[in-house]
Amino acid sequence: MAASDPETAQRQIDEIDALSSIYGDDWCAVDEDEKIFCIKISDCLEQPKWTLCLQVILPSEYPATAPPIYQLNAPWLRGQEYMELANSLEEIYVKNLGESILYLWVEKIREVLIDKSQSSDPAEPDVKKITEEIDEDDYSLEYKPVQEEAIKTLNFVISESQEDEELPPINHGNPISDRRSTFQAHLAPVVNPKQVKMVLAKLYQNKKIASATHNIYAYRIYCEDKQTYLQDCEDDGETAAGRRLLHLMQILNVRNVLVVVSRWYGGILLGPDRFKHINNCARSILVEYNYINSAEESAKHLGKNKRIRKEKKQAEH
């Protein structure tokens, strides 16, 4: 893997030498030619309770214009914990664009492990052997999506009274791919919260959707009797993504619809682009199924809302 320029290549060499010196035997060169490395990180050196393996591939453009490709491996790390840690690493990258960040990543992970050790029950961890040696096969950097915890984030149980409710039709949008991450929107017409739960439960019966790193959703239901909206959203580990999605639906003035956007994370940080893809997926499927009549009408509605708020404010004074 040839570096893009001599300066970037030297920066990689200097960073690798420094990390090897700092972390000693915990730092492992899996394939020096392909710039694949692994570091074992623990909450403490003497009697580690929580251990994690960070595996990275350094692209030729790193650190100048590209982030490392990485994988977090630990028997206990899954679901919400995985995504919170991944989001933290992504934030570090975004705040230090163009800089060498592996040391910052390692110490952030160590900080998380120390916090986990101090806050967890003394009897924990009860998950196999947390500090067991990581298999050589685990050095594979193919992304392995977490499946087991996905449905638990929604925790929906359909009661007998809900079984009589008709399941709305569910539509699927065209996927968007960027740097090994894939985004896909799903849409269903809904007129009450029971249908929202049914649609989400039905989607999670699909193994591919259940294995997504995030399933972000938002819904808006118009209540005729009260002339108001019943609405809610869920980030599913992608901080603020649900709120942004709901805000988009409010701006577009859509009603009686649930939108779910699945993201399968590919190991490469996308930064703010991930929110752009989530909203683009959502908007495309809303247009496709005629929840948005035209861009002009959406703009008119947004302007009308602003005018009403302004007039109301003037009337109060």
PDB file of C-alpha atoms in Angstrom:
ATOM      1  CA  MET A   1       0.000   0.000   0.000  1.00  0.00           C
ATOM      2  CA  ALA A   2       1.867   3.041  -1.284  1.00  0.00           C
ATOM      3  CA  ALA A   3       1.377   6.287   0.563  1.00  0.00           C
ATOM      4  CA  SER A   4      -0.050   9.202  -1.393  1.00  0.00           C
ATOM      5  CA  ASP A   5       3.022  11.386  -0.753  1.00  0.00           C
ATOM      6  CA  PRO A   6       6.337  11.149   1.146  1.00  0.00           C
ATOM      7  CA  GLU A   7       5.207  13.478   3.945  1.00  0.00           C
ATOM      8  CA  THR A   8       2.069  11.427   4.665  1.00  0.00           C
ATOM      9  CA  ALA A   9       4.100   8.195   4.511  1.00  0.00           C
ATOM     10  CA  GLN A  10       6.584   9.576   7.026  1.00  0.00           C
ATOM     11  CA  ARG A  11       3.800  10.694   9.356  1.00  0.00           C
ATOM     12  CA  GLN A  12       2.414   7.147   9.304  1.00  0.00           C
ATOM     13  CA  ILE A  13       5.849   5.694  10.066  1.00  0.00           C
ATOM     14  CA  ASP A  14       6.413   8.122  12.931  1.00  0.00           C
ATOM     15  CA  GLU A  15       2.991   7.376  14.430  1.00  0.00           C
ATOM     16  CA  ILE A  16       3.454   3.601  14.176  1.00  0.00           C
ATOM     17  CA  ASP A  17       6.920   3.807  15.782  1.00  0.00           C
ATOM     18  CA  ALA A  18       5.552   5.953  18.614  1.00  0.00           C
ATOM     19  CA  LEU A  19       2.607   3.639  19.302  1.00  0.00           C
ATOM     20  CA  SER A  20       4.835   0.569  19.212  1.00  0.00           C
ATOM     21  CA  SER A  21       7.152   2.226  21.739  1.00  0.00           C
ATOM     22  CA  ILE A  22       4.329   3.377  24.013  1.00  0.00           C
ATOM     23  CA  TYR A  23       2.268   0.161  24.066  1.00  0.00           C
ATOM     24  CA  GLY A  24       4.975  -2.497  23.649  1.00  0.00           C
ATOM     25  CA  ASP A  25       3.634  -6.045  23.389  1.00  0.00           C
ATOM     26  CA  ASP A  26       0.027  -4.810  23.315  1.00  0.00           C
ATOM     27  CA  TRP A  27       0.715  -3.318  19.876  1.00  0.00           C
ATOM     28  CA  CYS A  28       0.760  -5.875  17.052  1.00  0.00           C
ATOM     29  CA  ALA A  29       1.594  -5.476  13.364  1.00  0.00           C
ATOM     30  CA  VAL A  30      -0.756  -7.892  11.605  1.00  0.00           C
ATOM     31  CA  ASP A  31       0.493  -6.971   8.109  1.00  0.00           C
ATOM     32  CA  GLU A  32       3.028  -4.158   7.854  1.00  0.00           C
ATOM     33  CA  ASP A  33       2.899  -4.000   4.047  1.00  0.00           C
ATOM     34  CA  GLU A  34      -0.881  -3.482   4.099  1.00  0.00           C
ATOM     35  CA  LYS A  35      -0.655  -1.253   7.198  1.00  0.00           C
ATOM     36  CA  ILE A  36      -2.897  -3.504   9.306  1.00  0.00           C
ATOM     37  CA  PHE A  37      -2.369  -3.216  13.062  1.00  0.00           C
ATOM     38  CA  CYS A  38      -4.035  -4.333  16.264  1.00  0.00           C
ATOM     39  CA  ILE A  39      -3.760  -3.106  19.828  1.00  0.00           C
ATOM     40  CA  LYS A  40      -5.087  -4.775  22.946  1.00  0.00           C
ATOM     41  CA  ILE A  41      -6.554  -2.231  25.383  1.00  0.00           C
ATOM     42  CA  SER A  42      -7.491  -2.971  29.011  1.00  0.00           C
ATOM     43  CA  ASP A  43      -8.874  -1.031  31.967  1.00  0.00           C
ATOM     44  CA  CYS A  44      -5.721  -1.850  33.963  1.00  0.00           C
ATOM     45  CA  LEU A  45      -2.440  -3.686  33.434  1.00  0.00           C
ATOM     46  CA  GLU A  46      -2.267  -6.003  36.466  1.00  0.00           C
ATOM     47  CA  GLN A  47      -5.725  -7.578  36.682  1.00  0.00           C
ATOM     48  CA  PRO A  48      -7.735  -6.381  33.686  1.00  0.00           C
ATOM     49  CA  LYS A  49     -11.488  -6.743  33.995  1.00  0.00           C
ATOM     50  CA  TRP A  50     -12.495  -5.323  30.620  1.00  0.00           C
ATOM     51  CA  THR A  51     -10.410  -5.820  27.475  1.00  0.00           C
ATOM     52  CA  LEU A  52     -10.963  -4.741  23.896  1.00  0.00           C
ATOM     53  CA  CYS A  53      -9.033  -5.205  20.665  1.00  0.00           C
ATOM     54  CA  LEU A  54      -8.840  -2.253  18.281  1.00  0.00           C
ATOM     55  CA  GLN A  55      -7.890  -3.284  14.743  1.00  0.00           C
ATOM     56  CA  VAL A  56      -7.013  -0.671  12.138  1.00  0.00           C
ATOM     57  CA  ILE A  57      -6.051  -0.389   8.488  1.00  0.00           C
ATOM     58  CA  LEU A  58      -4.231   2.823   7.606  1.00  0.00           C
ATOM     59  CA  PRO A  59      -5.171   4.017   4.091  1.00  0.00           C
ATOM     60  CA  SER A  60      -2.433   5.649   2.034  1.00  0.00           C
ATOM     61  CA  GLU A  61      -4.124   9.038   2.563  1.00  0.00           C
ATOM     62  CA  TYR A  62      -4.155   8.781   6.379  1.00  0.00           C
ATOM     63  CA  PRO A  63      -3.764  11.022   8.311  1.00  0.00           C
ATOM     64  CA  ALA A  64      -3.875  13.839   5.753  1.00  0.00           C
ATOM     65  CA  THR A  65      -7.265  13.291   4.111  1.00  0.00           C
ATOM     66  CA  ALA A  66      -8.669   9.908   5.182  1.00  0.00           C
ATOM     67  CA  PRO A  67      -9.548   8.235   8.500  1.00  0.00           C
ATOM     68  CA  PRO A  68      -8.347   4.793   9.578  1.00  0.00           C
ATOM     69  CA  ILE A  69     -10.600   1.844   8.784  1.00  0.00           C
ATOM     70  CA  TYR A  70     -11.231   0.128  12.099  1.00  0.00           C
ATOM     71  CA  GLN A  71     -12.988  -2.686  13.939  1.00  0.00           C
ATOM     72  CA  LEU A  72     -13.737  -2.988  17.667  1.00  0.00           C
ATOM     73  CA  ASN A  73     -13.600  -6.553  18.972  1.00  0.00           C
ATOM     74  CA  ALA A  74     -14.662  -7.744  22.426  1.00  0.00           C
ATOM     75  CA  PRO A  75     -16.997 -10.577  23.492  1.00  0.00           C
ATOM     76  CA  TRP A  76     -19.034  -8.155  25.635  1.00  0.00           C
ATOM     77  CA  LEU A  77     -19.184  -5.227  23.193  1.00  0.00           C
ATOM     78  CA  ARG A  78     -22.426  -5.085  21.238  1.00  0.00           C
ATOM     79  CA  GLY A  79     -25.548  -3.063  20.574  1.00  0.00           C
ATOM     80  CA  GLN A  80     -25.780   0.321  22.265  1.00  0.00           C
ATOM     81  CA  GLU A  81     -22.311   0.130  23.873  1.00  0.00           C
ATOM     82  CA  TYR A  82     -20.692  -0.552  20.502  1.00  0.00           C
ATOM     83  CA  MET A  83     -22.364   2.402  18.847  1.00  0.00           C
ATOM     84  CA  GLU A  84     -21.701   4.850  21.674  1.00  0.00           C
ATOM     85  CA  LEU A  85     -17.999   3.995  21.506  1.00  0.00           C
ATOM     86  CA  ALA A  86     -17.954   4.149  17.693  1.00  0.00           C
ATOM     87  CA  ASN A  87     -19.625   7.565  17.804  1.00  0.00           C
ATOM     88  CA  SER A  88     -16.977   8.775  20.267  1.00  0.00           C
ATOM     89  CA  LEU A  89     -14.180   7.686  17.915  1.00  0.00           C
ATOM     90  CA  GLU A  90     -15.934   9.380  15.007  1.00  0.00           C
ATOM     91  CA  GLU A  91     -16.199  12.628  16.957  1.00  0.00           C
ATOM     92  CA  ILE A  92     -12.469  12.507  17.742  1.00  0.00           C
ATOM     93  CA  TYR A  93     -11.705  12.116  14.046  1.00  0.00           C
ATOM     94  CA  VAL A  94     -13.997  14.985  13.026  1.00  0.00           C
ATOM     95  CA  LYS A  95     -12.457  17.294  15.650  1.00  0.00           C
ATOM     96  CA  ASN A  96      -8.892  16.427  14.549  1.00  0.00           C
ATOM     97  CA  LEU A  97      -9.129  16.305  10.759  1.00  0.00           C
ATOM     98  CA  GLY A  98      -5.736  15.836   9.155  1.00  0.00           C
ATOM     99  CA  GLU A  99      -4.065  14.837  12.440  1.00  0.00           C
ATOM    100  CA  SER A 100      -2.750  11.510  13.715  1.00  0.00           C
ATOM    101  CA  ILE A 101      -5.504  10.189  15.968  1.00  0.00           C
ATOM    102  CA  LEU A 102      -4.713   6.578  16.906  1.00  0.00           C
ATOM    103  CA  TYR A 103      -3.270   7.524  20.297  1.00  0.00           C
ATOM    104  CA  LEU A 104      -6.406   9.598  21.037  1.00  0.00           C
ATOM    105  CA  TRP A 105      -8.581   6.632  20.017  1.00  0.00           C
ATOM    106  CA  VAL A 106      -6.683   4.177  22.219  1.00  0.00           C
ATOM    107  CA  GLU A 107      -6.838   6.419  25.272  1.00  0.00           C
ATOM    108  CA  LYS A 108     -10.527   7.164  24.696  1.00  0.00           C
ATOM    109  CA  ILE A 109     -11.243   3.433  24.622  1.00  0.00           C
ATOM    110  CA  ARG A 110      -9.165   2.951  27.781  1.00  0.00           C
ATOM    111  CA  GLU A 111     -11.123   5.755  29.474  1.00  0.00           C
ATOM    112  CA  VAL A 112     -14.398   4.006  28.561  1.00  0.00           C
ATOM    113  CA  LEU A 113     -13.091   0.684  29.927  1.00  0.00           C
ATOM    114  CA  ILE A 114     -11.988   2.305  33.200  1.00  0.00           C
ATOM    115  CA  ASP A 115     -15.394   3.980  33.615  1.00  0.00           C
ATOM    116  CA  LYS A 116     -17.079   0.651  32.887  1.00  0.00           C
ATOM    117  CA  SER A 117     -14.891  -1.129  35.435  1.00  0.00           C
ATOM    118  CA  GLN A 118     -15.629   1.440  38.146  1.00  0.00           C
ATOM    119  CA  SER A 119     -19.379   1.510  37.534  1.00  0.00           C
ATOM    120  CA  SER A 120     -20.043  -2.195  36.990  1.00  0.00           C
ATOM    121  CA  ASP A 121     -21.127  -4.729  39.586  1.00  0.00           C
ATOM    122  CA  PRO A 122     -18.198  -6.451  41.380  1.00  0.00           C
ATOM    123  CA  ALA A 123     -19.533  -9.801  40.192  1.00  0.00           C
ATOM    124  CA  GLU A 124     -19.302  -8.719  36.564  1.00  0.00           C
ATOM    125  CA  PRO A 125     -18.309  -9.447  33.911  1.00  0.00           C
ATOM    126  CA  ASP A 126     -20.350 -12.587  33.604  1.00  0.00           C
ATOM    127  CA  VAL A 127     -19.712 -12.885  29.877  1.00  0.00           C
ATOM    128  CA  LYS A 128     -17.431 -15.799  29.089  1.00  0.00           C
ATOM    129  CA  LYS A 129     -13.781 -14.829  29.551  1.00  0.00           C
ATOM    130  CA  ILE A 130     -13.563 -11.124  28.908  1.00  0.00           C
ATOM    131  CA  THR A 131      -9.795 -11.096  29.177  1.00  0.00           C
ATOM    132  CA  GLU A 132      -9.247 -14.193  27.051  1.00  0.00           C
ATOM    133  CA  GLU A 133      -6.683 -13.982  24.287  1.00  0.00           C
ATOM    134  CA  ILE A 134      -8.146 -12.887  20.969  1.00  0.00           C
ATOM    135  CA  ASP A 135      -7.976 -15.505  18.252  1.00  0.00           C
ATOM    136  CA  GLU A 136      -5.712 -14.904  15.315  1.00  0.00           C
ATOM    137  CA  ASP A 137      -8.786 -15.298  13.076  1.00  0.00           C
ATOM    138  CA  ASP A 138     -10.291 -12.264  14.800  1.00  0.00           C
ATOM    139  CA  TYR A 139      -7.803 -10.050  12.995  1.00  0.00           C
ATOM    140  CA  SER A 140     -10.171 -10.109  10.010  1.00  0.00           C
ATOM    141  CA  LEU A 141     -11.451  -6.581   9.437  1.00  0.00           C
ATOM    142  CA  GLU A 142     -14.649  -7.628   7.726  1.00  0.00           C
ATOM    143  CA  TYR A 143     -17.477  -5.851   9.522  1.00  0.00           C
ATOM    144  CA  LYS A 144     -19.635  -8.213  11.574  1.00  0.00           C
ATOM    145  CA  PRO A 145     -22.938  -6.493  12.357  1.00  0.00           C
ATOM    146  CA  VAL A 146     -24.455  -6.967  15.760  1.00  0.00           C
ATOM    147  CA  GLN A 147     -27.719  -8.864  15.564  1.00  0.00           C
ATOM    148  CA  GLU A 148     -28.596 -10.164  18.994  1.00  0.00           C
ATOM    149  CA  GLU A 149     -29.277  -6.844  20.715  1.00  0.00           C
ATOM    150  CA  ALA A 150     -30.905  -5.014  17.827  1.00  0.00           C
ATOM    151  CA  ILE A 151     -34.531  -5.865  18.517  1.00  0.00           C
ATOM    152  CA  LYS A 152     -34.133  -5.204  22.224  1.00  0.00           C
ATOM    153  CA  THR A 153     -33.647  -1.503  21.579  1.00  0.00           C
ATOM    154  CA  LEU A 154     -37.291  -1.250  20.519  1.00  0.00           C
ATOM    155  CA  ASN A 155     -38.640  -3.690  23.099  1.00  0.00           C
ATOM    156  CA  PHE A 156     -42.025  -3.931  21.402  1.00  0.00           C
ATOM    157  CA  VAL A 157     -44.439  -6.659  22.411  1.00  0.00           C
ATOM    158  CA  ILE A 158     -47.663  -6.956  20.453  1.00  0.00           C
ATOM    159  CA  SER A 159     -50.511  -7.700  22.865  1.00  0.00           C
ATOM    160  CA  GLU A 160     -53.619  -9.700  21.997  1.00  0.00           C
ATOM    161  CA  SER A 161     -55.645  -6.499  21.658  1.00  0.00           C
ATOM    162  CA  GLN A 162     -53.196  -5.276  19.032  1.00  0.00           C
ATOM    163  CA  GLU A 163     -53.336  -8.430  16.961  1.00  0.00           C
ATOM    164  CA  ASP A 164     -56.699  -7.327  15.518  1.00  0.00           C
ATOM    165  CA  GLU A 165     -55.086  -4.151  14.164  1.00  0.00           C
ATOM    166  CA  GLU A 166     -54.300  -4.378  10.465  1.00  0.00           C
ATOM    167  CA  LEU A 167     -50.608  -4.314   9.581  1.00  0.00           C
ATOM    168  CA  PRO A 168     -50.025  -1.407   7.172  1.00  0.00           C
ATOM    169  CA  PRO A 169     -48.138  -2.036   3.923  1.00  0.00           C
ATOM    170  CA  ILE A 170     -44.377  -1.522   4.261  1.00  0.00           C
ATOM    171  CA  ASN A 171     -42.352  -0.038   1.418  1.00  0.00           C
ATOM    172  CA  HIS A 172     -38.586  -0.034   0.962  1.00  0.00           C
ATOM    173  CA  GLY A 173     -36.511   2.680  -0.669  1.00  0.00           C
ATOM    174  CA  ASN A 174     -33.393   2.462  -2.801  1.00  0.00           C
ATOM    175  CA  PRO A 175     -30.173   2.014  -0.787  1.00  0.00           C
ATOM    176  CA  ILE A 176     -27.452   4.661  -0.679  1.00  0.00           C
ATOM    177  CA  SER A 177     -23.845   3.499  -0.214  1.00  0.00           C
ATOM    178  CA  ASP A 178     -20.853   5.578   0.829  1.00  0.00           C
ATOM    179  CA  ARG A 179     -17.444   4.312   1.959  1.00  0.00           C
ATOM    180  CA  ARG A 180     -18.751   0.822   2.772  1.00  0.00           C
ATOM    181  CA  SER A 181     -21.719   2.098   4.788  1.00  0.00           C
ATOM    182  CA  THR A 182     -25.204   1.491   3.380  1.00  0.00           C
ATOM    183  CA  PHE A 183     -28.386   3.413   4.165  1.00  0.00           C
ATOM    184  CA  GLN A 184     -31.926   2.332   3.267  1.00  0.00           C
ATOM    185  CA  ALA A 185     -35.296   3.857   4.159  1.00  0.00           C
ATOM    186  CA  HIS A 186     -38.525   1.984   4.899  1.00  0.00           C
ATOM    187  CA  LEU A 187     -41.952   3.622   4.991  1.00  0.00           C
ATOM    188  CA  ALA A 188     -45.432   2.663   6.203  1.00  0.00           C
ATOM    189  CA  PRO A 189     -48.688   4.591   6.533  1.00  0.00           C
ATOM    190  CA  VAL A 190     -49.789   4.683  10.187  1.00  0.00           C
ATOM    191  CA  VAL A 191     -52.772   6.231  11.962  1.00  0.00           C
ATOM    192  CA  ASN A 192     -52.118   5.150  15.561  1.00  0.00           C
ATOM    193  CA  PRO A 193     -49.178   4.116  17.804  1.00  0.00           C
ATOM    194  CA  LYS A 194     -50.250   0.451  17.682  1.00  0.00           C
ATOM    195  CA  GLN A 195     -49.550   0.378  13.972  1.00  0.00           C
ATOM    196  CA  VAL A 196     -46.156   1.975  14.578  1.00  0.00           C
ATOM    197  CA  LYS A 197     -45.244  -0.857  16.941  1.00  0.00           C
ATOM    198  CA  MET A 198     -46.556  -3.492  14.536  1.00  0.00           C
ATOM    199  CA  VAL A 199     -44.563  -2.112  11.611  1.00  0.00           C
ATOM    200  CA  LEU A 200     -41.362  -1.912  13.656  1.00  0.00           C
ATOM    201  CA  ALA A 201     -41.848  -5.462  14.932  1.00  0.00           C
ATOM    202  CA  LYS A 202     -42.485  -6.676  11.367  1.00  0.00           C
ATOM    203  CA  LEU A 203     -39.362  -4.942  10.059  1.00  0.00           C
ATOM    204  CA  TYR A 204     -37.270  -6.599  12.761  1.00  0.00           C
ATOM    205  CA  GLN A 205     -38.417 -10.016  11.571  1.00  0.00           C
ATOM    206  CA  ASN A 206     -36.265  -9.330   8.527  1.00  0.00           C
ATOM    207  CA  LYS A 207     -32.778 -10.573   9.471  1.00  0.00           C
ATOM    208  CA  LYS A 208     -31.022  -8.032   7.275  1.00  0.00           C
ATOM    209  CA  ILE A 209     -32.860  -5.104   8.870  1.00  0.00           C
ATOM    210  CA  ALA A 210     -32.437  -6.565  12.366  1.00  0.00           C
ATOM    211  CA  SER A 211     -28.677  -6.761  11.751  1.00  0.00           C
ATOM    212  CA  ALA A 212     -28.376  -3.060  10.834  1.00  0.00           C
ATOM    213  CA  THR A 213     -26.060  -1.045  13.050  1.00  0.00           C
ATOM    214  CA  HIS A 214     -28.795   1.571  13.497  1.00  0.00           C
ATOM    215  CA  ASN A 215     -32.501   1.594  12.747  1.00  0.00           C
ATOM    216  CA  ILE A 216     -33.431   5.256  13.131  1.00  0.00           C
ATOM    217  CA  TYR A 217     -37.096   6.120  12.948  1.00  0.00           C
ATOM    218  CA  ALA A 218     -39.638   8.916  13.295  1.00  0.00           C
ATOM    219  CA  TYR A 219     -43.379   9.127  12.857  1.00  0.00           C
ATOM    220  CA  ARG A 220     -46.083  11.791  12.682  1.00  0.00           C
ATOM    221  CA  ILE A 221     -49.786  11.036  13.172  1.00  0.00           C
ATOM    222  CA  TYR A 222     -52.390  13.759  12.785  1.00  0.00           C
ATOM    223  CA  CYS A 223     -55.143  13.673  15.409  1.00  0.00           C
ATOM    224  CA  GLU A 224     -58.236  15.166  13.760  1.00  0.00           C
ATOM    225  CA  ASP A 225     -60.211  15.564  16.990  1.00  0.00           C
ATOM    226  CA  LYS A 226     -57.484  17.576  18.713  1.00  0.00           C
ATOM    227  CA  GLN A 227     -56.072  19.088  15.517  1.00  0.00           C
ATOM    228  CA  THR A 228     -52.553  18.283  16.655  1.00  0.00           C
ATOM    229  CA  TYR A 229     -49.780  15.806  15.886  1.00  0.00           C
ATOM    230  CA  LEU A 230     -48.758  12.705  17.784  1.00  0.00           C
ATOM    231  CA  GLN A 231     -45.084  12.240  16.947  1.00  0.00           C
ATOM    232  CA  ASP A 232     -41.934  10.590  18.254  1.00  0.00           C
ATOM    233  CA  CYS A 233     -38.485   9.479  17.135  1.00  0.00           C
ATOM    234  CA  GLU A 234     -35.660   7.075  18.004  1.00  0.00           C
ATOM    235  CA  ASP A 235     -31.886   7.456  17.444  1.00  0.00           C
ATOM    236  CA  ASP A 236     -31.028   3.770  18.014  1.00  0.00           C
ATOM    237  CA  GLY A 237     -27.469   4.709  18.932  1.00  0.00           C
ATOM    238  CA  GLU A 238     -26.900   7.315  16.200  1.00  0.00           C
ATOM    239  CA  THR A 239     -26.917  10.441  18.362  1.00  0.00           C
ATOM    240  CA  ALA A 240     -29.500  13.059  17.314  1.00  0.00           C
ATOM    241  CA  ALA A 241     -30.344  11.211  14.074  1.00  0.00           C
ATOM    242  CA  GLY A 242     -33.944  10.524  15.094  1.00  0.00           C
ATOM    243  CA  ARG A 243     -34.548  14.142  16.062  1.00  0.00           C
ATOM    244  CA  ARG A 244     -33.087  15.323  12.747  1.00  0.00           C
ATOM    245  CA  LEU A 245     -35.312  12.890  10.865  1.00  0.00           C
ATOM    246  CA  LEU A 246     -38.416  14.073  12.723  1.00  0.00           C
ATOM    247  CA  HIS A 247     -37.439  17.695  12.057  1.00  0.00           C
ATOM    248  CA  LEU A 248     -37.223  16.917   8.330  1.00  0.00           C
ATOM    249  CA  MET A 249     -40.710  15.384   8.427  1.00  0.00           C
ATOM    250  CA  GLN A 250     -42.030  18.461  10.237  1.00  0.00           C
ATOM    251  CA  ILE A 251     -40.532  20.806   7.647  1.00  0.00           C
ATOM    252  CA  LEU A 252     -42.030  18.718   4.845  1.00  0.00           C
ATOM    253  CA  ASN A 253     -45.390  18.679   6.670  1.00  0.00           C
ATOM    254  CA  VAL A 254     -45.921  14.924   6.244  1.00  0.00           C
ATOM    255  CA  ARG A 255     -48.585  13.169   8.284  1.00  0.00           C
ATOM    256  CA  ASN A 256     -49.748   9.659   9.147  1.00  0.00           C
ATOM    257  CA  VAL A 257     -46.482   8.024   8.187  1.00  0.00           C
ATOM    258  CA  LEU A 258     -43.589   6.159   9.810  1.00  0.00           C
ATOM    259  CA  VAL A 259     -40.112   6.355   8.281  1.00  0.00           C
ATOM    260  CA  VAL A 260     -37.304   4.023   9.355  1.00  0.00           C
ATOM    261  CA  VAL A 261     -33.759   4.447   8.036  1.00  0.00           C
ATOM    262  CA  SER A 262     -31.429   1.474   8.450  1.00  0.00           C
ATOM    263  CA  ARG A 263     -27.683   2.016   8.448  1.00  0.00           C
ATOM    264  CA  TRP A 264     -25.208  -0.812   8.023  1.00  0.00           C
ATOM    265  CA  TYR A 265     -21.867   0.582   9.188  1.00  0.00           C
ATOM    266  CA  GLY A 266     -18.892  -0.428   7.064  1.00  0.00           C
ATOM    267  CA  GLY A 267     -15.971   0.475   9.328  1.00  0.00           C
ATOM    268  CA  ILE A 268     -15.095   3.844   7.760  1.00  0.00           C
ATOM    269  CA  LEU A 269     -16.082   7.060   9.550  1.00  0.00           C
ATOM    270  CA  LEU A 270     -18.437   9.303   7.599  1.00  0.00           C
ATOM    271  CA  GLY A 271     -18.650  12.300   9.922  1.00  0.00           C
ATOM    272  CA  PRO A 272     -21.600  14.654   9.276  1.00  0.00           C
ATOM    273  CA  ASP A 273     -22.217  12.968   5.894  1.00  0.00           C
ATOM    274  CA  ARG A 274     -24.100  10.194   7.713  1.00  0.00           C
ATOM    275  CA  PHE A 275     -26.894  12.621   8.625  1.00  0.00           C
ATOM    276  CA  LYS A 276     -27.086  13.830   5.034  1.00  0.00           C
ATOM    277  CA  HIS A 277     -27.546  10.250   3.801  1.00  0.00           C
ATOM    278  CA  ILE A 278     -30.189   9.488   6.442  1.00  0.00           C
ATOM    279  CA  ASN A 279     -32.236  12.536   5.466  1.00  0.00           C
ATOM    280  CA  ASN A 280     -31.756  11.975   1.728  1.00  0.00           C
ATOM    281  CA  CYS A 281     -33.006   8.379   2.062  1.00  0.00           C
ATOM    282  CA  ALA A 282     -36.020   9.547   4.049  1.00  0.00           C
ATOM    283  CA  ARG A 283     -36.886  12.386   1.685  1.00  0.00           C
ATOM    284  CA  SER A 284     -36.569  10.162  -1.407  1.00  0.00           C
ATOM    285  CA  ILE A 285     -38.988   7.542  -0.108  1.00  0.00           C
ATOM    286  CA  LEU A 286     -41.458  10.220   1.034  1.00  0.00           C
ATOM    287  CA  VAL A 287     -41.382  11.713  -2.477  1.00  0.00           C
ATOM    288  CA  GLU A 288     -41.676   8.283  -4.109  1.00  0.00           C
ATOM    289  CA  TYR A 289     -44.836   7.434  -2.168  1.00  0.00           C
ATOM    290  CA  ASN A 290     -46.426  10.861  -2.617  1.00  0.00           C
ATOM    291  CA  TYR A 291     -46.130  12.159   0.915  1.00  0.00           C
ATOM    292  CA  ILE A 292     -44.461  15.260  -0.522  1.00  0.00           C
ATOM    293  CA  ASN A 293     -46.374  16.789  -3.434  1.00  0.00           C
ATOM    294  CA  SER A 294     -43.582  19.068  -4.595  1.00  0.00           C
ATOM    295  CA  ALA A 295     -40.593  20.988  -3.357  1.00  0.00           C
ATOM    296  CA  GLU A 296     -42.484  24.216  -4.070  1.00  0.00           C
ATOM    297  CA  GLU A 297     -45.438  23.235  -1.840  1.00  0.00           C
ATOM    298  CA  SER A 298     -43.071  22.214   0.963  1.00  0.00           C
ATOM    299  CA  ALA A 299     -41.353  25.582   0.740  1.00  0.00           C
ATOM    300  CA  LYS A 300     -44.731  27.349   0.711  1.00  0.00           C
ATOM    301  CA  HIS A 301     -45.817  25.437   3.805  1.00  0.00           C
ATOM    302  CA  LEU A 302     -42.600  26.283   5.627  1.00  0.00           C
ATOM    303  CA  GLY A 303     -43.059  29.963   4.728  1.00  0.00           C
ATOM    304  CA  LYS A 304     -46.696  29.825   5.820  1.00  0.00           C
ATOM    305  CA  ASN A 305     -45.717  28.382   9.198  1.00  0.00           C
ATOM    306  CA  LYS A 306     -43.176  31.159   9.710  1.00  0.00           C
ATOM    307  CA  ARG A 307     -45.754  33.797   8.766  1.00  0.00           C
ATOM    308  CA  ILE A 308     -48.359  32.352  11.162  1.00  0.00           C
ATOM    309  CA  ARG A 309     -45.832  32.309  14.005  1.00  0.00           C
ATOM    310  CA  LYS A 310     -44.846  35.899  13.215  1.00  0.00           C
ATOM    311  CA  GLU A 311     -48.478  37.085  13.124  1.00  0.00           C
ATOM    312  CA  LYS A 312     -49.240  35.250  16.353  1.00  0.00           C
ATOM    313  CA  LYS A 313     -46.243  36.882  18.035  1.00  0.00           C
ATOM    314  CA  GLN A 314     -47.316  40.343  16.856  1.00  0.00           C
ATOM    315  CA  ALA A 315     -50.871  39.740  18.123  1.00  0.00           C
ATOM    316  CA  GLU A 316     -49.527  38.818  21.567  1.00  0.00           C
ATOM    317  CA  HIS A 317     -47.799  42.167  21.755  1.00  0.00           C
TER     318      HIS A 317
END
